[in-house]
XYZ file of C-alpha atoms in Angstrom:
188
model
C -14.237 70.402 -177.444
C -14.540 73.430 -175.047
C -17.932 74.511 -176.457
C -20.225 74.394 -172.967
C -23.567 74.439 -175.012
C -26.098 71.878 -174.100
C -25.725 68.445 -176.189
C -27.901 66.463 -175.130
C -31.900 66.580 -173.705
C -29.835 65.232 -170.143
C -26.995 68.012 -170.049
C -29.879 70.581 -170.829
C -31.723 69.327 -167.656
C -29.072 68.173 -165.529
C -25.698 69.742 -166.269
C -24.502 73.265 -165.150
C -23.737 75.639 -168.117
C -20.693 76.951 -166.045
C -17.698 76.523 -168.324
C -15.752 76.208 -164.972
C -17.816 72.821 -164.092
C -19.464 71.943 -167.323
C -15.620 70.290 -168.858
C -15.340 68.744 -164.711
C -19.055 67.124 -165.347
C -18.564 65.706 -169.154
C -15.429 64.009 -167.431
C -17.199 62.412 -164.773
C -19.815 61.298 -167.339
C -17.046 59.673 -169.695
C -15.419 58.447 -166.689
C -18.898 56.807 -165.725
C -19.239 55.553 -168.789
C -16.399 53.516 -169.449
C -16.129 52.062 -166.395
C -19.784 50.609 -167.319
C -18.433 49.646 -170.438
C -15.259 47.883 -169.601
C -17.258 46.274 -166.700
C -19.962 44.701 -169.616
C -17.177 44.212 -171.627
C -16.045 42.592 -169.348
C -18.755 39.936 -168.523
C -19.318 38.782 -172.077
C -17.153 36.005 -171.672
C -13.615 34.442 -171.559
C -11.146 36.157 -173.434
C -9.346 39.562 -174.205
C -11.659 42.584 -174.761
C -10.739 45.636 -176.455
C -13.042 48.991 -176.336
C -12.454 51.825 -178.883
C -12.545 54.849 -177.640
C -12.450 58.186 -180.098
C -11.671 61.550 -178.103
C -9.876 64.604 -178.752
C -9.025 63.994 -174.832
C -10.421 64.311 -171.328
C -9.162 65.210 -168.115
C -11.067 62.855 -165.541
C -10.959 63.215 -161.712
C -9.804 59.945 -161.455
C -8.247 58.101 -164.263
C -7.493 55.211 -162.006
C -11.103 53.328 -161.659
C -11.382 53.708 -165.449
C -8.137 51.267 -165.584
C -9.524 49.453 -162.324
C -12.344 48.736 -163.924
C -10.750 47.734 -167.759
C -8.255 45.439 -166.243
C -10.170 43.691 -163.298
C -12.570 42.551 -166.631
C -9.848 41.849 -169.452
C -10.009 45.285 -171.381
C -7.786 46.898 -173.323
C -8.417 50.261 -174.175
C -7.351 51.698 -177.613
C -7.970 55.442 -177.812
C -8.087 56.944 -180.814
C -7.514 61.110 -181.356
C -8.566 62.046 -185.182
C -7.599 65.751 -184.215
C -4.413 66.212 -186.224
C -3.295 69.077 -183.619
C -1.651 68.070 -180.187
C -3.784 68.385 -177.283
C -2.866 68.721 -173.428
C -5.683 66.085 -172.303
C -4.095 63.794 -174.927
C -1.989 62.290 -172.403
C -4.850 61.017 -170.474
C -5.621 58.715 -173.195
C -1.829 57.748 -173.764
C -2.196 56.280 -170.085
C -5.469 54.392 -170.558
C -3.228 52.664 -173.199
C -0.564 52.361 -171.953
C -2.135 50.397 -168.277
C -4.182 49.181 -170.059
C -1.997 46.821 -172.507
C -3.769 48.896 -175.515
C -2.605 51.134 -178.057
C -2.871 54.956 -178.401
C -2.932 56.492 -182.128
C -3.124 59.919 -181.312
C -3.310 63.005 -183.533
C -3.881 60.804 -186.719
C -6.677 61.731 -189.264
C -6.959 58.368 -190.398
C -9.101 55.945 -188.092
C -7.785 52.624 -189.742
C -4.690 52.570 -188.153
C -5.872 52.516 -184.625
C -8.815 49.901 -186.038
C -6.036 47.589 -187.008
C -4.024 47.768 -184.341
C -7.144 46.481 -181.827
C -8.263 43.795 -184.275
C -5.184 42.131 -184.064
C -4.303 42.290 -180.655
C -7.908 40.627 -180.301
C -6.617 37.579 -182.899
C -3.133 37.261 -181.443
C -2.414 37.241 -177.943
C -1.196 35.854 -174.669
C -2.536 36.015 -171.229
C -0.070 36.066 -168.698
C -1.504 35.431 -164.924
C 0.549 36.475 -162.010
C 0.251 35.766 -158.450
C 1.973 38.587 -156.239
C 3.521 36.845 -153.752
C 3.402 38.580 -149.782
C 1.034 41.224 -148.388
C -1.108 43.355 -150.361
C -0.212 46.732 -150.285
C -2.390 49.394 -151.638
C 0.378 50.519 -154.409
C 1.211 50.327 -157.885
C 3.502 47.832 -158.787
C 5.151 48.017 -162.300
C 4.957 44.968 -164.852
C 7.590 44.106 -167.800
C 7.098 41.178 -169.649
C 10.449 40.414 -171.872
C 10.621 37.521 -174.924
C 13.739 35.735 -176.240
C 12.524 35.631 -179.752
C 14.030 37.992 -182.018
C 11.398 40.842 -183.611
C 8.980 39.653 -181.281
C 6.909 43.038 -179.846
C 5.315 42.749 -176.756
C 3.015 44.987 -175.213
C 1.399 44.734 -171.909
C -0.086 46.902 -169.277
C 1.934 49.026 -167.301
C 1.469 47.037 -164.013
C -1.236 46.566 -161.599
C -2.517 48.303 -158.000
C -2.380 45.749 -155.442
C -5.390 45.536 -152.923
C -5.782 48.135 -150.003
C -4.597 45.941 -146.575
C -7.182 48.223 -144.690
C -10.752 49.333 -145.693
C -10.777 52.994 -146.705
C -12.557 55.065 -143.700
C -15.886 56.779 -144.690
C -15.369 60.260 -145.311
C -16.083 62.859 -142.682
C -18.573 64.921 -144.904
C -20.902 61.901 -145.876
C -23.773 61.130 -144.009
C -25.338 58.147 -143.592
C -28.218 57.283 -145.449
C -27.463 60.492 -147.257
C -26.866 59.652 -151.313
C -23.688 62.069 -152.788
C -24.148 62.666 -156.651
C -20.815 62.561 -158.558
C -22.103 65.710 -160.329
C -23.745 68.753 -159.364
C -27.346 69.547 -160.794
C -28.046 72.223 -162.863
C -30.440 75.322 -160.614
C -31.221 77.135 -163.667
């Protein structure tokens, strides 16, 4: 983390070696990714999914179509932070978690815990369905799901983002017809 060297054949090609945009580029590639991987998670079937995701920490642009994505598809994202030192990104992965209905182990050395902790949320669980009644909204709406039984833990996402009533407007720098990259190419 924070070394800007070139790790890959692509990022020696594609990626600036700017330290100012090289960290903003990784997180749009990590971003990128796991949205494609919750999404083909996602499509492998009924049921609860859970993706594993090891990182000292990012710090994407937009953190919300990463949960989009994980919980329009049924995926609960357990990050896991091996470095025993506390991070500032680290609570970027506390909140993929936590929306997520996952679980965060964060600044442990040992990987089993976190390992655990997904495999049996994947072999005991409910799925609760809710139906928001009224107009969609465009906001975030917070979710707490309570049980009677005594020593029973839940755990559940943090709540949902209702639909957008209205289209969003094209923005006034695209062009039509004109493709935007979501990172800027390398001109060495």
């Amino acid at each position: 983390k924070g070394s800007y060297a070139a790790q890959t054949p692509f990022e020696e090609k594609f990626i600036s070696r700017d330290p100012r945009t090289a960290g903003a580029t990784r997180a749009q590639v990590v971003t990128s990714a796991l949205q494609a991987l919750a999404t083909r998670l996602g499509g492998r079937g009924p049921g609860r999914k859970a993706l594993v995701l090891i990182s000292e920490g990012f710090t994407p642009a937009m953190p919300r179509v990463i949960i989009q994505a994980a919980n329009r598809h049924g995926v609960a994202i357990h990050p896991i932070d091996p470095h025993p030192d506390a991070a500032q990104d680290e609570a970027t992965l506390r909140t993929l978690a936590d929306q997520t209905g996952g679980y965060a182990s964060i600044n442990q050395t040992d990987l089993s815990p976190g390992f655990v902790q997904a495999s049996a949320d994947l072999d005991g669980y409910y799925l609760l369905a809710y139906q928001r009644a009224g107009q969609a909204d465009g906001r975030f709406h917070p979710v707490q799901v309570r049980v009677k039984r005594t020593g029973a833990q839940t755990r559940a996402r943090a709540g949902y983002w209702a639909a957008n009533p209205a289209p969003a407007a094209p923005s006034s720098s695209a062009r039509p017809g004109v493709l935007t990259l979501p990172f800027r190419p390398s001109h060495s």
